[in-house]
XYZ file of C-alpha atoms in Angstrom:
766
model
C -1.360 31.953 -37.340
C 0.196 35.029 -36.006
C -2.816 35.334 -33.515
C -1.435 31.838 -32.219
C 1.917 33.297 -31.610
C 0.749 36.299 -29.504
C 1.650 36.473 -25.826
C -0.403 39.807 -25.025
C -2.173 39.148 -21.530
C -6.018 38.960 -21.463
C -7.963 41.963 -20.482
C -8.991 42.181 -16.803
C -12.738 41.679 -17.895
C -12.109 38.243 -19.088
C -14.442 35.857 -17.419
C -11.566 33.241 -17.043
C -9.896 35.350 -14.416
C -13.018 36.601 -12.426
C -13.215 35.554 -8.943
C -9.109 34.833 -8.918
C -6.991 36.529 -6.433
C -4.118 38.630 -7.624
C -1.513 35.743 -7.543
C -3.952 33.044 -9.152
C -4.658 35.888 -12.019
C -0.803 36.325 -12.344
C -0.267 32.437 -12.787
C -3.192 32.076 -15.639
C -1.844 35.463 -17.585
C 1.799 34.548 -17.452
C 2.073 32.399 -20.486
C 5.416 32.759 -21.546
C 8.784 31.524 -20.292
C 9.030 28.981 -17.210
C 6.564 29.702 -14.228
C 6.824 27.681 -10.990
C 3.133 27.984 -9.350
C 4.104 27.272 -5.793
C 0.443 26.462 -4.438
C 0.309 25.699 -0.614
C -2.643 23.810 0.941
C -6.177 24.777 0.096
C -5.055 27.849 -2.002
C -7.242 27.031 -5.288
C -4.311 25.862 -7.427
C -6.713 23.644 -9.424
C -8.697 26.565 -10.031
C -5.867 28.431 -11.253
C -4.119 25.455 -13.349
C -7.706 24.951 -15.326
C -8.140 28.411 -16.154
C -4.560 28.871 -17.414
C -4.776 26.085 -19.826
C -8.321 27.351 -20.953
C -6.677 30.821 -21.525
C -3.958 29.468 -23.774
C -6.846 28.015 -25.927
C -8.956 30.999 -25.758
C -6.241 33.389 -26.208
C -5.294 31.131 -29.325
C -1.675 31.067 -28.201
C -1.810 27.309 -29.018
C -4.214 24.923 -30.562
C -5.501 22.251 -28.118
C -3.254 19.635 -29.605
C -0.202 21.825 -28.904
C -0.539 21.842 -25.144
C 1.335 18.935 -22.974
C -1.063 18.628 -19.684
C 0.580 15.958 -17.532
C -1.402 14.726 -14.075
C -0.672 11.876 -11.815
C -3.894 10.267 -11.829
C -6.711 9.204 -14.127
C -9.285 10.816 -11.821
C -7.082 14.118 -11.720
C -7.241 13.899 -15.802
C -10.559 13.528 -15.779
C -11.616 16.190 -13.508
C -9.234 18.844 -15.409
C -10.746 17.792 -18.623
C -14.045 18.247 -17.397
C -13.549 21.569 -15.864
C -11.649 22.889 -19.027
C -14.720 21.798 -20.863
C -17.027 23.849 -19.050
C -14.662 27.138 -19.657
C -13.811 26.408 -23.441
C -16.655 23.983 -24.642
C -16.016 21.202 -27.484
C -12.638 22.550 -27.884
C -11.168 20.411 -25.198
C -11.936 17.091 -27.172
C -9.086 18.211 -29.374
C -6.554 18.055 -26.321
C -4.929 14.705 -26.837
C -2.002 15.166 -24.635
C -3.899 15.725 -21.515
C -3.454 12.760 -19.181
C -1.333 11.217 -16.935
C 2.803 10.336 -17.154
C 2.211 6.853 -18.019
C -0.745 7.523 -20.571
C 1.026 10.127 -22.432
C 4.096 7.948 -22.586
C 2.286 4.958 -23.870
C 0.636 6.993 -26.536
C 4.198 8.453 -27.664
C 5.856 5.001 -27.343
C 2.971 3.482 -29.727
C 4.829 5.839 -32.234
C 8.190 5.030 -31.894
C 8.166 1.549 -30.302
C 10.706 -0.058 -32.985
C 13.674 2.404 -31.912
C 13.471 0.169 -28.700
C 13.208 -2.647 -30.024
C 9.185 -3.232 -29.654
C 6.319 -3.421 -32.202
C 3.700 -0.774 -32.016
C 1.114 -3.265 -30.708
C 3.343 -4.282 -27.373
C 1.686 -5.513 -24.183
C 1.630 -3.492 -20.951
C 1.916 -6.358 -18.564
C 0.725 -5.714 -14.952
C 2.344 -6.884 -11.492
C 1.162 -10.423 -11.665
C 2.610 -11.173 -14.984
C 5.956 -9.371 -13.957
C 6.266 -11.417 -10.806
C 5.496 -14.382 -12.819
C 8.089 -13.712 -15.430
C 10.799 -13.002 -12.631
C 10.026 -16.083 -11.184
C 10.623 -18.020 -14.273
C 14.038 -16.174 -14.743
C 15.383 -16.792 -11.333
C 14.428 -20.348 -11.486
C 16.293 -20.665 -14.804
C 19.356 -19.271 -13.085
C 19.077 -21.708 -10.297
C 18.485 -19.168 -7.605
C 16.774 -19.848 -4.488
C 13.838 -17.854 -5.002
C 12.906 -18.204 -1.152
C 16.027 -16.260 -0.220
C 15.864 -13.752 -3.436
C 12.062 -13.219 -3.712
C 10.677 -12.218 -7.195
C 8.989 -9.527 -5.410
C 12.305 -8.036 -4.162
C 13.713 -8.216 -7.449
C 10.516 -6.435 -8.941
C 11.069 -3.668 -6.439
C 14.436 -3.237 -7.282
C 13.708 -2.846 -11.072
C 10.904 -0.480 -10.298
C 13.312 1.605 -8.352
C 16.057 1.721 -11.071
C 13.527 2.776 -13.668
C 11.936 5.358 -11.599
C 15.473 6.763 -11.717
C 15.963 6.439 -15.222
C 18.418 3.546 -15.043
C 18.960 1.005 -17.740
C 20.846 -2.129 -16.907
C 24.062 -0.640 -17.988
C 23.760 2.196 -15.801
C 23.736 0.461 -12.656
C 27.057 1.187 -10.215
C 28.373 -1.466 -7.930
C 26.235 -0.474 -5.149
C 22.954 -1.064 -7.113
C 24.090 -4.030 -8.686
C 24.820 -5.576 -5.191
C 21.096 -4.726 -4.067
C 20.069 -8.069 -5.280
C 21.265 -11.709 -5.176
C 24.716 -10.855 -3.779
C 25.832 -8.439 -7.104
C 23.533 -10.203 -9.880
C 21.011 -7.351 -9.779
C 22.332 -5.781 -13.095
C 22.247 -9.547 -14.869
C 18.768 -10.100 -13.598
C 17.691 -6.585 -14.887
C 19.250 -7.292 -18.388
C 17.721 -10.882 -18.464
C 14.225 -9.382 -17.654
C 14.236 -6.466 -20.181
C 15.508 -9.076 -22.934
C 12.824 -11.275 -22.070
C 10.101 -8.287 -22.239
C 11.389 -7.482 -25.755
C 11.143 -11.125 -26.848
C 7.460 -11.154 -26.145
C 7.038 -7.764 -27.292
C 5.882 -6.418 -23.853
C 6.898 -3.708 -21.370
C 5.809 -2.772 -17.640
C 4.378 0.509 -16.704
C 8.245 1.591 -15.576
C 9.244 1.063 -19.249
C 6.683 3.469 -20.829
C 8.639 6.823 -19.342
C 12.071 4.788 -19.557
C 11.748 3.645 -22.990
C 10.837 7.322 -24.180
C 13.563 8.963 -21.941
C 15.873 6.588 -23.745
C 14.453 7.536 -27.418
C 14.420 11.417 -26.581
C 17.948 11.162 -25.336
C 19.265 9.056 -28.591
C 17.185 10.289 -31.417
C 17.677 13.877 -31.860
C 14.970 13.883 -34.602
C 12.273 12.652 -32.395
C 13.253 15.003 -29.362
C 12.893 18.030 -31.785
C 9.485 16.616 -32.894
C 8.093 16.986 -29.598
C 9.783 20.123 -28.785
C 8.241 21.664 -31.710
C 4.813 20.072 -31.180
C 4.230 21.326 -27.596
C 4.266 24.845 -27.125
C 3.167 24.847 -23.505
C 3.699 22.467 -21.080
C 1.737 22.219 -17.690
C 2.332 19.852 -14.933
C 0.381 19.308 -11.778
C 1.562 17.997 -8.297
C 5.498 18.401 -9.543
C 6.504 17.998 -6.221
C 5.641 14.189 -6.740
C 7.647 13.612 -9.773
C 10.161 11.000 -9.636
C 13.641 11.200 -11.742
C 12.534 9.629 -14.806
C 9.672 11.815 -15.237
C 11.675 14.894 -14.135
C 14.353 14.098 -16.881
C 11.698 13.203 -19.475
C 9.801 16.734 -18.969
C 12.833 18.509 -19.145
C 13.944 17.306 -22.556
C 10.721 18.307 -23.781
C 10.499 21.760 -22.408
C 14.238 22.689 -22.521
C 13.738 24.257 -26.052
C 10.853 26.739 -25.701
C 11.118 26.618 -21.964
C 7.163 27.349 -21.778
C 6.882 24.996 -18.851
C 4.383 25.648 -15.852
C 4.687 23.472 -12.889
C 2.362 23.437 -10.037
C 3.092 22.122 -6.515
C 3.936 22.487 -2.877
C 7.207 21.364 -1.550
C 6.004 21.276 1.812
C 3.459 18.202 0.720
C 6.146 16.081 -1.175
C 5.372 13.036 0.711
C 5.826 9.959 -1.676
C 9.708 9.323 -1.385
C 8.866 5.656 -0.982
C 7.564 5.475 -4.445
C 10.221 7.553 -5.811
C 9.313 10.874 -5.650
C 11.904 13.642 -5.226
C 11.310 16.994 -3.454
C 14.512 18.127 -5.075
C 12.992 18.263 -8.416
C 10.836 21.291 -7.292
C 13.478 22.581 -5.246
C 15.623 23.174 -8.291
C 13.470 24.377 -10.898
C 14.523 27.654 -10.744
C 18.013 26.273 -11.502
C 16.938 24.044 -14.232
C 14.882 27.049 -15.890
C 17.125 30.396 -15.138
C 14.670 33.304 -14.824
C 11.853 31.207 -13.835
C 8.912 33.132 -12.451
C 7.662 31.874 -9.088
C 4.170 32.569 -8.070
C 3.133 32.146 -4.558
C -0.599 31.089 -4.002
C -0.715 31.605 -0.353
C -4.473 32.562 0.516
C -6.250 29.429 1.833
C -9.636 28.953 1.546
C -9.856 25.698 3.620
C -8.660 26.322 7.235
C -8.884 28.671 9.985
C -6.047 30.762 10.833
C -5.538 28.990 14.077
C -4.792 25.787 12.204
C -2.810 27.290 9.415
C -0.557 29.179 12.175
C 0.196 25.592 13.681
C 0.940 24.023 10.488
C 3.188 26.633 9.094
C 4.802 26.870 12.573
C 5.433 23.192 12.127
C 6.933 22.970 8.561
C 8.925 26.024 9.443
C 11.227 23.511 11.155
C 12.345 22.121 7.716
C 15.450 23.465 5.982
C 14.935 21.960 2.598
C 12.133 24.216 1.392
C 11.305 27.161 -0.818
C 9.291 29.030 1.940
C 5.707 30.625 1.893
C 3.143 31.975 4.549
C -0.021 30.547 4.405
C -3.028 33.082 5.338
C -6.920 33.179 5.326
C -9.830 35.678 5.810
C -11.745 33.116 7.649
C -12.796 33.697 11.262
C -9.853 32.386 13.821
C -11.704 29.628 14.952
C -10.397 27.183 17.746
C -6.905 26.162 18.499
C -5.234 22.892 17.645
C -5.894 20.559 20.533
C -3.274 18.369 21.677
C -4.661 15.664 24.016
C -2.468 13.242 26.017
C -4.062 9.911 27.041
C -2.760 6.699 29.140
C -2.695 4.080 26.400
C -4.353 3.487 22.785
C -7.631 1.824 24.050
C -8.193 5.021 26.022
C -7.143 7.135 22.711
C -9.904 5.444 20.823
C -12.391 5.878 23.553
C -11.701 9.646 23.653
C -11.804 9.763 20.084
C -15.347 8.312 20.082
C -16.649 10.510 22.588
C -15.372 13.406 20.804
C -17.101 12.236 17.486
C -20.198 11.655 19.660
C -20.394 14.897 21.025
C -19.896 16.515 17.537
C -22.717 14.441 16.299
C -24.876 15.727 18.956
C -23.958 19.076 18.191
C -25.246 18.496 14.602
C -22.019 17.786 12.858
C -22.294 15.465 9.860
C -20.266 12.124 10.237
C -19.204 12.560 6.698
C -17.118 15.659 7.887
C -15.290 13.823 10.460
C -11.901 12.099 9.799
C -9.288 9.956 11.686
C -5.925 10.490 10.125
C -3.460 7.613 11.134
C 0.481 7.248 10.201
C 0.358 3.394 9.754
C -2.663 0.863 8.872
C -2.340 -0.989 11.718
C -3.473 2.092 13.869
C -6.935 1.579 12.825
C -7.618 -1.697 14.295
C -8.359 0.071 17.392
C -10.770 2.388 16.269
C -12.429 -0.159 14.270
C -13.137 -2.087 17.482
C -14.418 0.780 19.448
C -16.732 1.940 17.016
C -18.179 -1.548 16.678
C -18.804 -1.514 20.457
C -20.523 1.703 20.585
C -22.324 1.249 17.229
C -20.561 4.185 15.383
C -20.715 3.986 11.419
C -17.257 4.307 9.826
C -15.630 3.555 6.477
C -11.945 2.761 5.506
C -10.679 4.870 2.596
C -7.477 4.094 0.501
C -7.214 0.475 1.921
C -9.450 -2.430 3.339
C -10.692 -2.279 6.827
C -8.281 -3.696 9.088
C -9.866 -7.354 9.262
C -10.470 -7.362 5.487
C -6.563 -7.138 4.322
C -5.064 -9.961 2.685
C -2.559 -10.712 5.356
C -5.211 -10.451 8.371
C -7.504 -12.749 6.401
C -5.012 -15.374 5.802
C -4.042 -15.264 9.562
C -7.926 -15.690 10.626
C -8.276 -18.637 8.210
C -5.300 -20.312 9.798
C -7.339 -19.714 13.114
C -10.685 -20.784 11.912
C -9.011 -24.160 10.599
C -7.907 -24.804 14.130
C -11.291 -23.929 15.631
C -13.374 -25.787 12.971
C -11.397 -28.086 10.571
C -14.696 -28.378 8.534
C -14.147 -24.657 7.264
C -13.519 -25.559 3.825
C -13.309 -21.936 2.758
C -10.506 -21.038 5.228
C -8.568 -24.129 4.517
C -8.788 -23.734 0.649
C -7.367 -19.987 1.432
C -4.415 -21.223 3.370
C -3.206 -24.728 2.242
C -0.714 -22.767 0.101
C -0.028 -19.610 1.877
C 2.663 -19.207 1.991
C 3.825 -20.898 -0.998
C 4.420 -24.802 -0.248
C 4.538 -26.170 -3.769
C 0.782 -27.442 -3.502
C -0.665 -26.506 -6.961
C -4.303 -26.456 -8.712
C -3.885 -30.282 -9.101
C -3.339 -31.147 -5.314
C -6.439 -29.129 -4.606
C -8.415 -30.562 -7.263
C -7.495 -33.830 -6.064
C -8.715 -32.813 -2.425
C -11.918 -31.485 -3.581
C -12.699 -34.716 -5.379
C -12.185 -36.837 -2.331
C -13.959 -34.692 -0.015
C -16.930 -34.608 -2.397
C -16.997 -38.650 -2.754
C -16.653 -39.082 0.977
C -18.409 -36.226 2.126
C -15.716 -35.115 4.364
C -13.893 -31.489 4.809
C -10.773 -30.676 3.136
C -8.785 -31.052 6.075
C -9.704 -34.494 6.386
C -9.255 -35.227 2.939
C -5.673 -33.862 3.264
C -4.922 -36.431 5.948
C -6.422 -39.056 4.155
C -4.567 -38.440 0.708
C -1.179 -38.282 2.459
C -1.383 -41.805 3.128
C -2.066 -43.013 -0.331
C -0.138 -42.916 -3.793
C -2.794 -40.416 -5.167
C -0.298 -37.570 -5.349
C 3.447 -37.194 -6.140
C 5.355 -37.823 -2.682
C 6.443 -34.465 -2.321
C 2.928 -33.175 -2.183
C 1.765 -36.004 0.105
C 4.387 -35.150 2.819
C 3.528 -31.214 2.350
C 0.142 -32.115 3.245
C 1.118 -34.215 6.138
C 3.495 -31.843 7.747
C 0.574 -29.119 7.604
C -2.106 -31.279 9.016
C 0.804 -32.279 11.789
C 1.001 -28.608 12.273
C -2.670 -27.824 12.647
C -3.062 -30.852 15.161
C -0.181 -29.185 17.138
C -1.660 -25.967 17.180
C -5.264 -27.260 17.872
C -3.573 -28.905 21.106
C -1.885 -25.556 21.819
C -5.411 -23.825 21.472
C -6.661 -25.618 24.853
C -3.645 -24.333 26.876
C -2.171 -21.066 25.300
C -3.876 -17.599 25.057
C -5.033 -16.648 21.510
C -2.404 -14.027 20.887
C 0.470 -16.737 21.718
C -1.054 -19.150 19.462
C -1.324 -16.589 16.770
C 2.423 -15.758 16.935
C 3.032 -19.711 16.963
C 1.173 -20.069 13.933
C 2.621 -17.265 12.157
C 6.348 -18.284 12.555
C 5.819 -21.922 12.316
C 3.645 -21.867 9.129
C 6.653 -19.672 7.740
C 4.183 -16.903 7.053
C 6.276 -14.477 9.018
C 9.593 -15.713 6.976
C 7.940 -15.005 3.718
C 6.991 -11.626 4.380
C 10.441 -10.797 5.789
C 12.140 -12.336 2.698
C 10.107 -9.995 0.423
C 12.010 -6.840 1.937
C 9.434 -4.177 0.684
C 7.571 -1.401 2.373
C 4.349 -3.239 1.626
C 5.571 -6.487 3.494
C 6.770 -4.504 6.608
C 3.461 -2.742 6.576
C 1.617 -6.385 6.562
C 4.060 -7.481 9.173
C 2.814 -4.369 11.387
C -0.873 -5.355 11.002
C 0.126 -8.846 11.976
C 1.586 -7.686 15.025
C -1.299 -5.488 15.770
C -3.701 -8.561 15.098
C -1.867 -10.426 17.924
C -1.976 -7.555 20.192
C -5.764 -7.397 19.514
C -6.276 -11.076 20.766
C -4.737 -10.449 24.024
C -7.904 -8.791 25.050
C -9.611 -12.376 24.637
C -9.667 -15.530 26.805
C -10.432 -18.080 23.863
C -10.009 -18.379 20.130
C -13.812 -18.718 20.132
C -14.304 -15.521 21.732
C -12.024 -13.825 19.576
C -13.340 -15.312 16.158
C -16.947 -14.450 17.378
C -15.662 -10.576 17.799
C -14.157 -10.449 14.189
C -17.600 -11.760 13.057
C -19.274 -9.066 14.414
C -16.866 -6.457 13.090
C -16.801 -7.879 9.572
C -20.719 -7.634 9.693
C -20.484 -3.822 9.971
C -21.616 -3.343 6.436
C -24.275 -0.432 6.222
C -25.718 1.285 3.243
C -23.189 3.160 1.075
C -25.090 6.095 1.402
C -25.175 6.451 5.242
C -23.008 9.018 7.080
C -19.880 7.426 8.387
C -16.697 8.583 10.120
C -13.776 8.306 7.558
C -10.617 6.451 9.001
C -7.578 6.760 6.621
C -3.853 7.031 6.471
C -2.275 10.456 6.357
C -0.802 9.585 2.838
C -4.272 8.636 1.331
C -5.690 11.962 3.064
C -3.522 14.106 0.434
C -5.949 16.458 -1.402
C -8.884 15.881 0.878
C -10.510 18.133 3.580
C -12.815 17.726 6.589
C -14.526 19.917 9.115
C -13.171 17.730 11.772
C -9.900 16.024 11.737
C -8.695 13.657 14.492
C -4.889 12.864 14.374
C -3.970 10.126 16.742
C -0.840 8.225 17.571
C 1.762 11.286 17.834
C 4.276 9.430 19.535
C 8.076 8.701 18.488
C 8.636 5.909 16.916
C 4.945 5.960 15.654
C 5.054 9.414 14.050
C 7.527 10.432 12.878
C 7.770 6.497 12.010
C 10.954 5.069 13.315
C 11.394 2.612 10.320
C 11.541 5.704 7.993
C 13.814 7.422 9.937
C 16.181 4.449 10.252
C 16.246 4.112 6.473
C 16.222 7.595 5.280
C 18.022 9.547 8.282
C 17.466 13.513 8.422
C 15.922 13.727 5.078
C 13.140 11.081 5.828
C 12.691 13.363 9.122
C 11.903 16.317 7.193
C 9.461 14.209 4.894
C 7.470 12.994 7.961
C 7.337 16.366 9.252
C 5.792 17.072 5.750
C 3.538 14.718 6.476
C 2.256 16.329 9.341
C 2.030 19.447 7.956
C -0.445 17.687 5.268
C -2.073 15.801 7.856
C -3.024 19.026 9.954
C -4.112 21.104 6.939
C -6.863 18.526 6.042
C -8.833 20.244 8.754
C -11.336 23.086 8.081
C -12.406 23.866 11.495
C -11.038 21.755 14.164
C -7.774 19.889 14.561
C -7.289 17.329 17.295
C -3.665 15.769 17.888
C -3.697 12.799 20.394
C -0.769 10.866 22.013
C -0.617 7.948 24.485
C 2.204 7.373 27.203
C 2.024 3.690 26.759
C 1.316 1.431 23.787
C 1.767 -2.554 23.910
C 4.169 -3.878 21.602
C 4.634 -7.675 21.240
C 2.244 -8.215 24.590
C 4.620 -5.843 26.728
C 3.792 -2.398 27.625
C 6.131 0.313 26.531
C 6.294 3.813 27.439
C 6.235 6.381 24.764
C 7.346 9.982 24.661
C 5.135 12.561 22.489
C 6.344 13.164 19.128
C 8.950 15.881 18.458
C 6.210 17.521 15.959
C 3.986 18.336 19.315
C 6.705 20.500 20.592
C 7.461 22.115 17.336
C 3.782 23.658 17.090
C 3.734 27.155 18.106
C 2.318 27.341 21.731
C 0.276 30.376 20.830
C -1.937 28.333 18.380
C -2.275 25.110 20.507
C -4.477 24.186 23.414
C -2.987 21.342 25.343
C -4.989 18.762 27.598
C -3.274 15.896 29.165
C -3.756 14.084 32.667
C -0.090 13.082 32.209
C 2.777 13.923 34.796
C 4.362 17.050 33.780
C 1.774 18.026 31.037
C 2.846 19.855 27.674
C 5.795 22.088 29.394
C 7.832 19.045 30.214
C 7.912 17.449 27.041
C 8.638 21.042 25.231
C 11.493 21.310 27.623
C 12.874 17.879 27.081
C 13.070 18.313 23.117
C 14.414 21.631 23.600
C 17.323 20.474 26.038
C 18.178 17.641 23.336
C 21.266 18.497 21.401
C 20.593 16.165 18.645
C 17.026 14.549 19.098
C 17.054 12.673 15.915
C 20.036 10.753 16.860
C 19.039 10.379 20.507
C 15.464 9.089 19.528
C 17.050 6.836 16.753
C 19.217 5.060 19.428
C 16.635 4.846 22.038
C 13.918 3.298 19.364
C 15.019 0.278 17.725
C 13.235 -1.159 14.581
C 10.535 -2.916 15.257
C 10.358 -6.494 13.996
C 7.916 -9.609 14.275
C 9.241 -12.229 16.797
C 8.440 -15.531 18.043
C 5.900 -15.127 21.043
C 6.497 -16.193 24.494
C 4.529 -19.480 23.627
C 6.980 -20.852 21.354
C 9.620 -22.366 23.191
C 6.742 -24.397 25.379
C 5.242 -25.329 22.089
C 8.155 -26.723 20.586
C 9.344 -28.542 23.670
C 6.223 -30.050 23.967
C 5.858 -33.861 23.409
C 3.325 -34.517 20.683
C 2.125 -37.354 18.818
C 2.674 -36.618 15.058
C 1.583 -39.742 13.651
C -0.672 -39.793 10.837
C -3.291 -41.711 13.149
C -3.035 -38.951 15.937
C -3.706 -36.117 13.366
C -6.505 -37.830 11.861
C -8.161 -38.312 15.401
C -7.335 -34.812 16.287
C -9.159 -33.388 13.363
C -11.871 -35.770 13.209
C -12.621 -34.833 16.916
C -12.555 -30.967 16.261
C -14.776 -31.467 13.208
C -16.853 -34.221 14.589
C -16.831 -36.368 11.366
C -15.414 -39.773 10.777
C -14.688 -41.619 7.567
C -16.563 -44.753 6.360
C -15.367 -47.410 4.301
C -17.213 -48.382 0.977
C -19.274 -51.512 1.238
C -19.220 -52.349 -2.655
C -15.487 -52.771 -2.855
C -14.125 -56.268 -1.592
C -10.824 -57.918 -1.151
C -10.168 -59.692 -4.345
C -12.546 -57.740 -6.352
C -11.438 -55.958 -9.844
C -11.777 -52.198 -10.026
C -11.007 -49.093 -12.104
C -8.786 -46.174 -10.978
C -8.714 -42.879 -13.338
C -4.953 -42.449 -12.594
C -3.647 -46.087 -12.223
C -6.049 -48.151 -14.536
C -7.355 -51.664 -13.626
C -6.239 -53.873 -11.092
C -7.045 -56.111 -7.854
C -7.803 -55.453 -4.226
C -5.437 -57.197 -2.110
C -6.243 -55.624 1.390
C -8.621 -53.105 2.940
C -8.046 -50.817 6.078
C -11.121 -48.645 6.688
C -11.333 -46.515 3.404
C -7.880 -47.365 2.324
C -7.167 -50.011 -0.452
C -4.101 -51.591 -1.384
C -4.377 -52.387 -5.077
C -2.080 -54.377 -7.551
C -2.645 -52.426 -10.563
C -1.916 -54.126 -14.203
C 0.114 -51.491 -15.423
C 1.127 -49.236 -12.352
C 1.886 -51.790 -9.784
C 0.847 -51.987 -6.067
C -0.429 -48.755 -4.892
C -2.341 -47.850 -1.715
C -5.388 -45.711 -2.698
C -8.606 -44.157 -1.180
C -11.810 -46.300 -1.973
C -13.428 -43.286 -3.091
C -11.056 -42.910 -6.230
C -12.195 -46.314 -7.454
C -15.248 -47.987 -8.842
C -16.068 -51.720 -9.817
C -14.915 -52.571 -12.980
C -17.794 -54.615 -13.814
């Protein structure tokens, strides 16, 4: 085994290092001691990482099973395994410890589950099971789940586990994060319940292993001796529990190589801490820092613009990207009047590129928030431009948008059963599967839509009183909204529906970043509807947009968020919405202050460096928010771009020189903008007071007439059931008909007493 202990570097003729630049070769051949591979955007870090891994095996410095190599995604793990396999052949199959953090931790935990009160065959629950379990605990403790949603508690627990905190580790501040100081109690109840059913969630995989390594010296030494080399990709994205887990395992041998870029740390909202990479040299004294700075992706103009921008950050290790490519074009900054003009301008630019022979697959639009995609989707539909949404659904396919559209479809056409079934219990109204089954049964028997069945069943004893009242209240709302649809504009109608249905309140109660994004999408949907005179016109437009499914192999423009674009590259990149409050995001700055501002700047750096040839930044002077025009100022990030590498084009008063001067004169631009730009929230539309004040007949009869009129159907009574006849009902048994009103019967049941039921639910008792 002496050859396995060797640390002598490979000869320069080794094919593993052919084609690598000097820093890349240095990263491959430096095998002993801690190494920080600081790899800038597009600098070939994957090539250096995979060849380093292959070098360790080919040089017999370690057996494949003695190397721990951690990635963040299954896709990255598969690609690394394939690339290493091409270099070292079948030996890659002997690398059981190459995978994601969670996959490796799960494998370890199977071996030591009993040390944390689990059995080796434990179950890993998903998000739905987690929420179901938390709801049970909340209900058992007598807490109002509407006020303290399970999803909010799940977010707290996930954050605590990402930070390596057990229930006993929570301080007073963390304990107050849920239910006025009951966070710790619910966290402990949740953990106890998981152990009782021999289960854990994804956060437990790393937390349990961290607890085992901390408290069981023998287990810790076992892994410290097993892994001669530790390698970690995307180290800037590690959270606290991942960092602590890695540090324990690597602390003995210290042969750890981490690869990352502090300038591309953009995931703090899911627990990533840029401090982990910034303090690597402190954690591992004597660490060798190797900077990969030669960029193989972008032009010098793009790199210089991005480098100048990121240089404004103070919390960074620092590096200077360079390239041997042709200088290329300057980064273009285009000022437009409003968001619709922004979408038109981008569409025109893409059509020009297409005429010049540029493939649409090499064109990308990167936005800060998902709601921004709607304007481009609508524009591209109108001009016949093919596009795809990456990293999420198309705007009109998102769950909250489909819910809102379902409400509008039922208003426009009560016979739309698919739409009604989607939202009869959205938000949660306590209407379960049995209530829906009863509606379907009645609707089939009577040949009527579900909406009409809901009205009819509410006037009977077929369902419990609570369910009947809920259906009647919902149908009363629909009748009122249907009345409003004839007088209110579609945007105000939607705002009323979202507020009065409780949909807005349900999302706001979640208090999660995902819920905040869904609220933004609904605001954008209402804004989009302002351009249409009638609800029918808007729904027809949506149908055309949804019909934009072309062949998957056809060239399309890519639309995605900046976060989703990390790791990708395109010849031509458009970056719209660079205004204060949009980008940098006002919500992010309100929540995280200067640290969030620096992360927003890193996100801008990532966005610019996705471009290989051309990068175009756009900002609008005006945007419509809640139906009101709001003036916007260009993002501070535009003012921070080095002028020598930027070509400004704007018809706005003052041009680029004016906003550069404005930013330079601000003593504290962050605080100034934070004061001037309040956080955005959904508010009731201007039509709400008018709708609430309107006198409306809300009797069941009026509701039924409204629904029948809109759906063009009427209930017809049965002719084979008469007063005095004996009938059978599946729920109430046998009885005699006492009276009949339309399709409703009053029956004196032998066991259940007198009940009011629908004639379609009974049959003659021959």
